[in-house]
Amino acid sequence: MRPLDELQSLIANSVAELKFPEYPAELYEPIQYILALGGKRMRPALLLMACDLFGGDVNEAMPPALAIEVFHNFTLMHDDIMDNAPKRRGKTTVHEKWNSNVAILSGDVMLIEGYKLMMQVREDILRTVLDIFNDTAVGVCEGQQLDMTFETNIDISIEEYINMIRLKTAVVLGGALKIGALIGNADMKDADLLSEFGINLGVAFQLQDDILDVYGDPEKFGKQVGGDIISNKKTYLLIKALELVEGADAQELDQWVTYKDFDPTEKVAAVTKIYNKANIRHYAETEMHAYADKAFAALDKLNLPEENKQYLRDFADGLLVREY
Amino acid sequence: MRPLDELQSLIANSVAELKFPEYPAELYEPIQYILALGGKRMRPALLLMACDLFGGDVNEAMPPALAIEVFHNFTLMHDDIMDNAPKRRGKTTVHEKWNSNVAILSGDVMLIEGYKLMMQVREDILRTVLDIFNDTAVGVCEGQQLDMTFETNIDISIEEYINMIRLKTAVVLGGALKIGALIGNADMKDADLLSEFGINLGVAFQLQDDILDVYGDPEKFGKQVGGDIISNKKTYLLIKALELVEGADAQELDQWVTYKDFDPTEKVAAVTKIYNKANIRHYAETEMHAYADKAFAALDKLNLPEENKQYLRDFADGLLVREY
């Protein structure tokens, strides 16, 4: 099996070689621009990895892998308009550098270009691959819509939250793995198991992200501690705390969430104290481990040599750091 | 052959029966809303018509026809955001009724739903049909981008303008006809000829629209005379006039285009006078007839019974009214 970083470099090189028309410039330059911003190219690399794991040819899997990356960047371009984000990977976002109209229309073309790339598969799996891509794409849009709805909605359940992160971030991992597996000639049962692995791993990873925001070592993870707390982001931790905490602590939590003017350090310390008292970290880790366990259970059932399964286990272990 | 209005009713009924998920409501309600606004359903009816002309089963052609209608409404939803349009068919536009973010994301899902419907074709033509759909979709986006670019660009040639209207409005007619023909078992040569017919007819129709704005009988065509003149819309007439008119008339035209405060009736009369003096109507009609001729020439070459060709000729004659 090829190491993941090798697959990521393969993708990076192929993304750099992607050609789009030059005219109209306002339509295609933003596509080249956002694709050149970089990123870990994890989603397309997973597609190649799945193909490789089943003994397929990663070159055959390259156009669909690029489809996943182009699709992902389409969602980023449109999400950035919706979130009013000024920066993406430290660079000006497309709607800021050009304007919203350009970002809407360039994004639309990227989605179509994604289909064009995804269609570059063998005849016998064309319909199946496109069905998976359709479901994945709809899922991501549903997840983004739920994420926006939840922002202005106080009363969200843990179930709704997990469904949202599953749609917004996990289904695309499942879709990429499933398509890669099919290109590598896996049967549908294995492709489904690998998809299940990816989706559950994705949910676990997102829950870990929520936990790390509060409990991660900032030097290790390079993120400001408590960023989610400061911005009142509806994470697993906040939703669980709003559900569980009672009495004076509940009042205090409500106040911190409502305050417009506050000292960020003070808010992070106070909310973390409430989380600690209610054992929120424990609940979050339990949920995260439950999803990780589901991912590993699906992996175990795969009809693959033990060595290939170990590769996947190592990959998952690399994503889910057990010590913070 | 089935009459066009019968095909339009078939489409209208099938559009009304289209089902989308209920959750998340903000994502799917706008889709139902914009599809329920009505319209002539001309594009999908053309797809059915092409299938019918070649002896195909219009029921088999219904999902791809719906795909064309859903795709068309996706472009309307996004165009309305870009154009800042408050109304569409007399009703509030989606971005006004909900908000821009909802309109962006619902539009994105409509494009995907379009692909899902378009995929409901026979295995042997799946790839070909999707290739045509991809090209059509990219063309429409390119046309919309050029239209936006031209709005703020003084110096556009007639060639650029015609390329823009071809992409923005004509290629989708060509694409619909071509896909319908293939579903009806036409060979690729006939499918291409029918597409050529549709594209050239579309350009001719758009040029006629430009002419009717100034020279049409308002009672017959139900539009305000000179609306394009009042809004400085870059039509064939204005571009040709800016290219041809010289001396004092050119100065006067430039002034009318620049004025912020003016009496609309006076502006329409003055600009029309300049058009008349420079024979602009004649140039526009000559160009329109050239495209109509190309459409009829492609039609003549079709390998179809004379009766079916006559049906198409009558259809084209109905679109291109010769007397204003």
XYZ file of C-alpha atoms in Angstrom:
648
model
C 0.000 0.000 0.000
C 1.167 3.485 -0.790
C 1.709 5.805 2.168
C -0.987 8.439 2.577
C 1.423 11.335 2.124
C 2.480 9.909 -1.221
C -1.157 9.836 -2.322
C -1.617 13.393 -1.089
C 1.358 14.546 -3.201
C -0.024 12.735 -6.237
C -3.269 14.654 -5.774
C -1.493 17.963 -5.219
C 0.415 17.513 -8.485
C -2.693 16.572 -10.437
C -4.684 19.475 -8.996
C -1.912 21.825 -10.124
C -2.184 20.390 -13.635
C -5.976 20.753 -13.886
C -6.829 22.919 -16.886
C -9.884 25.125 -17.258
C -10.806 27.471 -20.114
C -9.414 31.018 -20.021
C -12.614 32.718 -21.141
C -14.627 34.112 -19.454
C -11.806 34.932 -17.037
C -14.161 35.949 -14.188
C -15.655 32.470 -14.294
C -12.529 30.311 -14.385
C -9.821 32.329 -12.598
C -11.554 31.938 -9.208
C -11.580 28.168 -9.726
C -7.832 28.083 -10.342
C -7.377 30.465 -7.409
C -9.258 28.448 -4.798
C -7.745 25.153 -5.956
C -4.268 26.686 -5.631
C -4.863 27.634 -1.977
C -3.746 24.151 -1.044
C -4.991 22.113 1.841
C -4.266 18.568 2.869
C -6.151 17.026 -0.084
C -7.390 14.422 2.380
C -10.718 13.624 0.683
C -9.283 12.794 -2.752
C -6.345 10.989 -1.133
C -8.864 8.752 0.661
C -10.417 7.895 -2.690
C -7.022 6.849 -4.070
C -6.262 4.974 -0.844
C -9.461 2.947 -1.093
C -8.683 2.032 -4.696
C -5.136 1.067 -3.762
C -6.293 -1.034 -0.791
C -8.351 -3.229 -3.108
C -5.499 -3.580 -5.562
C -6.782 -1.059 -8.091
C -4.779 1.345 -10.224
C -4.579 4.759 -8.558
C -4.151 6.429 -11.957
C -7.576 5.165 -12.945
C -8.920 6.662 -9.721
C -7.330 10.067 -10.271
C -10.133 11.851 -12.207
C -12.822 10.872 -9.640
C -10.412 11.861 -6.854
C -10.019 15.266 -8.504
C -13.820 15.394 -8.805
C -14.056 15.053 -5.017
C -11.491 17.832 -4.510
C -13.180 20.160 -7.030
C -16.543 19.418 -5.410
C -15.108 20.096 -1.954
C -13.727 23.439 -3.109
C -17.083 24.312 -4.678
C -18.660 23.854 -1.245
C -15.931 26.008 0.328
C -16.469 28.790 -2.223
C -20.211 28.903 -1.559
C -19.875 28.346 2.216
C -17.497 31.310 2.429
C -20.146 33.579 0.873
C -22.770 32.279 3.284
C -20.483 32.579 6.302
C -19.248 36.008 5.182
C -15.704 34.703 5.632
C -12.959 37.151 4.669
C -10.132 34.609 4.648
C -9.566 30.990 3.617
C -6.189 29.412 4.395
C -4.826 32.884 5.114
C -5.785 34.229 1.683
C -8.660 36.465 0.637
C -11.820 34.477 -0.146
C -13.196 34.485 -3.687
C -16.265 36.611 -2.920
C -13.990 39.196 -1.267
C -11.305 39.173 -3.965
C -13.869 39.326 -6.784
C -17.478 39.602 -5.580
C -20.380 37.410 -4.441
C -21.829 37.023 -7.919
C -18.534 35.736 -9.257
C -18.267 33.332 -6.312
C -21.808 32.025 -6.858
C -21.323 31.409 -10.567
C -17.766 30.058 -10.382
C -18.949 27.706 -7.675
C -21.795 26.531 -9.901
C -19.351 25.744 -12.689
C -17.101 23.895 -10.247
C -19.984 21.610 -9.322
C -20.499 20.840 -13.031
C -16.750 20.344 -13.526
C -16.896 17.928 -10.595
C -19.472 15.850 -12.479
C -17.337 15.946 -15.623
C -14.368 14.557 -13.704
C -16.480 12.017 -11.827
C -17.789 10.658 -15.129
C -14.277 9.594 -16.090
C -14.791 6.063 -14.779
C -15.303 2.710 -16.431
C -18.618 2.123 -18.137
C -19.656 -0.705 -15.799
C -19.557 1.472 -12.678
C -20.561 4.845 -14.174
C -24.144 4.880 -12.922
C -23.255 3.522 -9.482
C -20.446 6.028 -9.009
C -22.656 8.938 -10.039
C -25.440 7.751 -7.713
C -22.965 7.808 -4.836
C -21.688 11.227 -5.890
C -25.261 12.590 -6.074
C -26.095 11.288 -2.595
C -22.850 12.671 -1.219
C -23.401 16.079 -2.797
C -26.997 16.352 -1.560
C -25.866 15.272 1.911
C -23.227 17.992 2.098
C -25.762 20.652 1.063
C -28.264 19.380 3.642
C -25.541 19.478 6.293
C -24.593 23.043 5.406
C -28.259 24.099 5.562
C -28.702 22.447 8.984
C -25.504 24.100 10.229
C -26.875 27.522 9.224
C -30.296 26.787 10.711
C -28.770 25.622 13.986
C -26.758 28.839 14.329
C -29.908 30.808 15.145
C -31.709 27.973 16.888
C -31.271 27.528 20.640
C -32.951 24.189 20.969
C -30.943 21.528 19.132
C -30.672 17.953 20.295
C -27.461 15.927 20.287
C -29.102 13.673 17.713
C -29.742 16.589 15.360
C -26.213 17.862 15.894
C -24.609 14.528 15.071
C -26.819 14.180 12.016
C -25.639 17.613 10.896
C -21.904 16.870 11.249
C -22.446 13.491 9.619
C -23.989 15.166 6.562
C -21.738 18.206 6.443
C -18.375 16.541 6.901
C -18.579 12.744 7.184
C -20.620 11.594 4.168
C -18.065 12.977 1.740
C -15.370 10.812 3.366
C -17.663 7.802 3.071
C -18.488 8.670 -0.537
C -14.839 9.123 -1.519
C -13.859 5.795 0.039
C -16.795 3.961 -1.527
C -16.085 5.280 -5.027
C -12.380 4.495 -4.688
C -13.167 0.962 -3.530
C -15.461 0.342 -6.518
C -12.804 1.615 -8.935
C -10.442 -0.857 -7.252
C -12.970 -3.603 -8.052
C -14.243 -4.096 -4.519
C -17.701 -5.652 -4.372
C -20.631 -3.560 -3.138
C -20.563 -5.154 0.320
C -16.955 -4.107 0.915
C -17.533 -0.702 -0.647
C -20.435 -0.162 1.764
C -18.364 -1.302 4.743
C -15.557 1.067 3.785
C -18.112 3.871 3.453
C -19.469 3.027 6.909
C -15.919 3.118 8.228
C -15.394 6.565 6.687
C -18.653 8.084 7.868
C -18.256 6.925 11.459
C -14.615 7.940 11.519
C -15.651 11.345 10.191
C -18.203 11.825 12.959
C -15.654 10.705 15.577
C -13.090 13.101 14.132
C -15.535 16.008 14.247
C -16.434 15.213 17.873
C -12.725 15.101 18.681
C -12.416 18.532 17.091
C -15.104 19.821 19.479
C -13.250 18.333 22.447
C -9.826 19.604 21.364
C -11.148 23.155 21.119
C -11.553 23.154 24.893
C -9.201 20.463 26.123
C -6.500 20.310 23.457
C -2.921 21.407 23.969
C -2.736 24.643 21.948
C 0.934 24.063 21.163
C 0.178 20.610 19.817
C -2.898 21.502 17.786
C -2.127 25.063 16.767
C -5.552 26.396 17.609
C -6.700 29.013 20.075
C -8.144 27.217 23.095
C -11.825 27.928 23.558
C -12.438 29.534 20.156
C -15.762 27.700 19.961
C -16.707 28.879 23.460
C -15.914 32.494 22.619
C -18.054 32.406 19.459
C -20.884 30.388 21.068
C -20.437 27.737 18.408
C -22.980 24.966 18.866
C -20.592 22.099 19.495
C -21.354 18.770 21.109
C -20.012 20.210 24.372
C -22.258 23.265 24.421
C -25.371 21.376 23.332
C -24.768 18.673 25.949
C -24.126 21.285 28.646
C -27.293 23.224 27.745
C -29.166 19.922 28.028
C -27.650 18.679 31.303
C -26.662 21.628 33.431
C -29.255 22.842 35.945
C -29.786 25.512 38.579
C -27.258 28.283 39.098
C -24.792 26.751 36.612
C -27.470 26.747 33.900
C -28.202 30.400 34.614
C -24.510 31.251 34.435
C -24.071 29.338 31.167
C -27.065 31.125 29.645
C -25.561 34.436 30.691
C -22.178 33.708 29.098
C -23.891 32.665 25.881
C -25.925 35.897 25.880
C -23.225 38.450 26.838
C -22.161 40.750 24.024
C -19.245 42.293 25.930
C -16.999 39.942 27.834
C -13.387 39.127 28.539
C -12.611 36.120 26.308
C -10.210 34.475 28.763
C -12.736 34.847 31.554
C -15.527 33.379 29.423
C -13.431 30.380 28.359
C -12.430 29.698 31.978
C -15.979 30.053 33.304
C -17.635 27.904 30.653
C -14.914 25.265 30.895
C -15.527 25.136 34.659
C -19.218 24.493 34.038
C -18.339 21.802 31.469
C -15.974 20.168 33.960
C -18.498 20.169 36.783
C -21.088 18.488 34.515
C -18.586 15.963 33.217
C -19.194 17.105 29.639
C -15.769 15.976 28.451
C -16.557 12.456 29.523
C -19.850 12.413 27.596
C -18.153 13.783 24.509
C -15.329 11.264 24.659
C -17.779 8.420 25.191
C -19.743 9.501 22.112
C -16.562 9.922 20.113
C -15.345 6.459 21.094
C -18.716 4.973 20.211
C -18.356 6.292 16.648
C -14.720 5.244 16.463
C -15.776 1.760 17.583
C -18.397 1.633 14.825
C -15.738 2.618 12.324
C -13.371 -0.115 13.521
C -16.171 -2.680 13.575
C -16.936 -1.979 9.910
C -13.238 -2.177 9.128
C -12.944 -5.578 10.802
C -15.672 -6.971 8.551
C -13.873 -5.933 5.337
C -12.808 -8.754 3.063
C -9.212 -7.560 2.867
C -5.815 -9.002 3.892
C -4.921 -8.284 7.502
C -2.072 -6.051 6.350
C -4.477 -3.785 4.449
C -6.812 -3.590 7.434
C -3.879 -2.638 9.627
C -3.071 0.172 7.214
C -6.613 1.502 7.703
C -6.388 1.085 11.478
C -3.135 3.037 11.542
C -4.710 5.720 9.413
C -7.677 6.005 11.778
C -5.393 6.014 14.817
C -3.442 8.850 13.237
C -6.610 10.903 12.889
C -7.969 10.100 16.321
C -5.200 11.098 18.663
C -5.931 9.439 21.959
C -3.887 11.791 24.099
C -4.476 15.482 24.086
C -47.047 14.339 -33.466
C -48.446 15.699 -30.259
C -49.284 19.402 -30.219
C -46.807 21.534 -28.271
C -49.414 22.727 -25.790
C -50.239 19.122 -24.935
C -46.568 18.479 -24.186
C -46.437 21.646 -22.091
C -49.399 20.430 -20.013
C -47.765 17.037 -19.567
C -44.706 18.813 -18.188
C -46.748 21.100 -15.969
C -48.485 18.084 -14.417
C -45.232 16.212 -13.871
C -43.540 19.260 -12.360
C -46.434 19.555 -9.915
C -45.908 15.915 -8.919
C -42.149 16.233 -8.337
C -41.335 15.213 -4.778
C -38.466 16.492 -2.666
C -37.623 15.700 0.970
C -39.291 17.793 3.667
C -36.195 18.180 5.837
C -34.358 20.521 5.988
C -37.327 22.709 5.067
C -35.195 25.770 4.240
C -33.412 23.714 1.594
C -36.349 22.097 -0.179
C -39.285 24.512 0.231
C -37.660 27.126 -2.061
C -37.312 24.442 -4.751
C -41.017 23.608 -4.593
C -41.780 27.331 -4.486
C -39.847 28.344 -7.595
C -41.042 25.324 -9.571
C -44.641 26.230 -8.687
C -44.271 29.748 -10.111
C -45.132 28.299 -13.499
C -43.837 29.481 -16.826
C -44.330 28.104 -20.286
C -42.224 24.973 -19.638
C -40.890 25.459 -23.159
C -37.461 23.886 -22.652
C -38.666 20.563 -21.259
C -41.528 20.511 -23.799
C -38.906 20.793 -26.562
C -37.168 17.733 -25.153
C -40.416 15.742 -25.279
C -41.153 17.119 -28.747
C -37.791 15.947 -30.100
C -38.354 12.477 -28.660
C -41.865 12.363 -30.123
C -40.670 13.549 -33.563
C -38.353 10.547 -33.822
C -41.057 8.154 -32.706
C -39.853 7.794 -29.132
C -41.963 7.369 -25.995
C -42.505 10.725 -24.307
C -42.919 8.991 -20.947
C -39.366 7.714 -21.227
C -38.276 11.288 -21.933
C -40.115 12.783 -18.952
C -37.385 12.535 -16.250
C -34.734 14.193 -18.476
C -37.314 16.809 -19.483
C -37.906 17.511 -15.790
C -34.125 17.661 -15.366
C -34.009 20.481 -17.919
C -36.799 22.338 -16.117
C -35.203 21.881 -12.676
C -31.847 22.977 -14.104
C -33.461 26.028 -15.729
C -35.052 27.009 -12.426
C -31.721 26.557 -10.643
C -30.245 29.144 -13.027
C -33.198 31.462 -12.382
C -32.785 31.153 -8.608
C -29.083 32.043 -8.772
C -29.521 34.685 -11.519
C -32.133 36.436 -9.382
C -29.620 36.778 -6.532
C -26.990 38.126 -8.926
C -29.422 40.531 -10.601
C -30.859 41.606 -7.254
C -34.314 40.893 -8.697
C -37.216 41.397 -6.265
C -39.814 39.613 -8.390
C -40.059 36.572 -10.646
C -43.325 35.996 -12.511
C -44.978 38.549 -10.246
C -43.995 36.693 -7.065
C -41.263 37.440 -4.541
C -37.933 35.874 -5.534
C -36.428 33.164 -3.330
C -33.558 35.303 -1.982
C -36.106 37.987 -1.001
C -38.666 35.616 0.505
C -36.012 33.664 2.431
C -32.498 35.085 2.060
C -29.494 34.885 -0.258
C -27.876 32.012 1.592
C -30.998 29.911 1.254
C -31.196 30.776 -2.454
C -27.543 29.839 -3.020
C -27.829 26.497 -1.285
C -31.271 25.530 -2.609
C -30.012 26.356 -6.072
C -26.995 24.112 -5.538
C -29.260 21.238 -4.562
C -31.458 21.887 -7.611
C -28.440 21.459 -9.868
C -27.721 18.108 -8.225
C -31.402 17.116 -8.461
C -31.167 18.000 -12.138
C -28.381 15.458 -12.551
C -30.395 12.850 -10.654
C -33.318 13.302 -13.037
C -31.089 13.428 -16.112
C -29.543 10.102 -15.137
C -32.921 8.404 -15.529
C -32.182 7.377 -19.123
C -31.344 4.078 -20.792
C -27.921 2.622 -20.088
C -26.762 2.866 -23.713
C -27.156 6.658 -23.872
C -26.365 7.568 -20.241
C -22.848 8.864 -20.834
C -23.755 10.717 -24.039
C -26.777 12.382 -22.437
C -24.751 13.482 -19.415
C -21.981 14.838 -21.651
C -24.572 16.968 -23.456
C -26.061 18.082 -20.144
C -22.604 19.037 -18.811
C -21.813 21.081 -21.913
C -25.203 22.759 -21.774
C -24.854 23.596 -18.094
C -21.346 25.014 -18.490
C -22.521 27.044 -21.486
C -25.371 28.613 -19.550
C -23.005 29.598 -16.700
C -20.521 31.083 -19.178
C -23.352 33.023 -20.825
C -24.542 34.388 -17.490
C -20.989 35.450 -16.599
C -20.538 37.202 -19.955
C -23.911 38.937 -19.514
C -22.758 40.294 -16.136
C -19.353 41.313 -17.485
C -20.933 43.113 -20.462
C -23.203 45.143 -18.173
C -20.267 47.225 -16.991
C -18.305 47.053 -20.230
C -18.883 49.733 -22.870
C -16.950 48.116 -25.650
C -18.670 44.907 -26.744
C -18.689 43.667 -30.312
C -21.741 42.182 -32.042
C -19.818 38.908 -32.217
C -19.316 38.859 -28.437
C -22.958 39.752 -27.876
C -24.258 36.969 -30.084
C -21.900 34.498 -28.441
C -23.306 35.586 -25.070
C -26.982 35.114 -26.016
C -26.109 31.827 -27.698
C -24.586 30.539 -24.461
C -27.064 32.092 -22.049
C -30.311 31.173 -23.780
C -29.812 29.134 -26.955
C -27.569 26.211 -25.977
C -30.133 24.908 -23.505
C -32.710 24.689 -26.311
C -30.172 22.828 -28.438
C -29.265 20.551 -25.527
C -32.909 19.755 -24.722
C -33.692 18.902 -28.344
C -30.554 16.787 -28.737
C -31.218 14.751 -25.599
C -34.864 14.257 -26.583
C -33.849 13.102 -30.064
C -31.401 10.544 -28.645
C -34.052 9.186 -26.280
C -36.267 8.863 -29.353
C -33.529 6.744 -30.957
C -32.348 9.360 -33.431
C -28.785 8.808 -34.626
C -26.087 11.280 -33.603
C -26.166 13.080 -36.952
C -29.856 13.884 -36.638
C -29.482 14.738 -32.952
C -26.743 17.220 -33.872
C -28.836 18.738 -36.658
C -31.773 19.179 -34.303
C -29.440 20.800 -31.783
C -28.147 23.147 -34.486
C -31.764 23.982 -35.353
C -32.490 24.777 -31.707
C -29.407 26.890 -31.094
C -29.858 29.020 -34.203
C -33.569 29.386 -33.566
C -32.736 30.451 -30.018
C -30.345 33.159 -31.205
C -32.908 34.363 -33.786
C -35.600 34.440 -31.088
C -33.394 36.482 -28.763
C -32.581 38.960 -31.551
C -36.297 39.237 -32.265
C -36.803 40.015 -28.583
C -34.325 42.892 -28.901
C -36.198 44.228 -31.961
C -39.649 43.846 -30.419
C -38.604 45.896 -27.407
C -38.351 48.939 -29.664
C -40.538 48.114 -32.654
C -43.108 45.687 -31.264
C -46.775 46.509 -30.843
C -47.130 46.862 -27.059
C -50.726 45.588 -27.193
C -49.674 42.498 -29.084
C -46.594 41.665 -27.035
C -47.592 42.946 -23.636
C -44.281 44.643 -22.927
C -43.442 48.279 -22.279
C -41.983 49.704 -25.486
C -38.391 50.790 -25.052
C -37.783 49.088 -21.710
C -34.315 48.083 -22.905
C -33.608 51.669 -24.046
C -34.660 53.087 -20.684
C -32.387 50.687 -18.767
C -29.470 50.980 -21.251
C -29.613 47.221 -21.763
C -26.877 46.126 -24.143
C -29.059 44.721 -26.896
C -28.103 44.046 -30.490
C -29.670 47.411 -31.381
C -27.676 49.482 -28.885
C -24.382 47.711 -29.613
C -24.876 48.119 -33.370
C -25.815 51.772 -32.951
C -22.785 52.478 -30.740
C -20.676 50.875 -33.465
C -22.212 52.618 -36.497
C -23.531 56.001 -35.478
C -21.146 58.933 -35.928
C -20.939 62.690 -35.387
C -23.701 64.562 -33.582
C -25.935 61.472 -33.381
C -23.158 59.523 -31.660
C -22.737 62.341 -29.135
C -26.473 62.420 -28.495
C -26.636 58.633 -28.058
C -23.725 58.745 -25.620
C -25.528 61.451 -23.663
C -28.770 59.476 -23.421
C -26.851 56.429 -22.232
C -25.082 58.537 -19.577
C -28.012 60.625 -18.218
C -29.148 59.684 -14.745
C -32.248 61.898 -14.789
C -34.372 61.807 -17.883
C -37.945 61.582 -19.092
C -38.386 57.932 -20.182
C -40.747 58.716 -23.066
C -38.366 61.357 -24.353
C -35.383 58.999 -24.113
C -37.179 56.188 -25.945
C -38.270 58.586 -28.714
C -34.820 60.132 -29.096
C -32.890 56.860 -29.138
C -35.416 55.250 -31.496
C -34.948 58.197 -33.843
C -31.188 57.621 -33.840
C -31.740 53.891 -34.478
C -34.084 54.702 -37.370
C -31.672 57.138 -38.957
C -28.877 54.558 -38.848
C -31.109 51.777 -40.162
C -30.457 49.674 -37.066
C -33.727 47.767 -37.364
C -32.700 46.566 -40.792
C -29.352 45.284 -39.523
C -31.024 43.513 -36.640
C -33.637 41.883 -38.843
C -30.995 40.792 -41.328
C -29.006 39.164 -38.543
C -32.131 37.555 -37.103
C -33.108 36.151 -40.482
C -29.593 34.829 -41.018
C -29.917 32.771 -37.823
C -33.455 31.692 -38.694
C -32.169 30.568 -42.090
C -29.427 28.538 -40.443
C -32.068 26.915 -38.235
C -34.254 26.024 -41.222
C -31.254 24.745 -43.195
C -30.400 22.317 -40.374
C -34.048 21.290 -40.202
C -34.144 20.539 -43.937
C -31.227 18.144 -43.579
C -32.963 16.063 -40.890
C -33.712 12.485 -41.787
C -37.397 12.735 -40.851
C -40.694 12.430 -42.741
C -41.790 15.669 -44.404
C -44.747 15.877 -42.039
C -42.465 15.927 -39.009
C -40.273 18.591 -40.546
C -43.347 20.683 -41.230
C -44.273 20.381 -37.570
C -40.879 21.849 -36.673
C -41.212 24.591 -39.296
C -44.616 25.558 -37.906
C -43.165 25.606 -34.427
C -40.322 27.891 -35.523
C -42.717 30.131 -37.440
C -44.824 30.423 -34.305
C -41.824 31.632 -32.341
C -40.549 34.012 -34.984
C -43.503 36.254 -35.705
C -42.762 37.969 -38.980
C -45.087 40.930 -38.496
C -44.741 43.191 -35.510
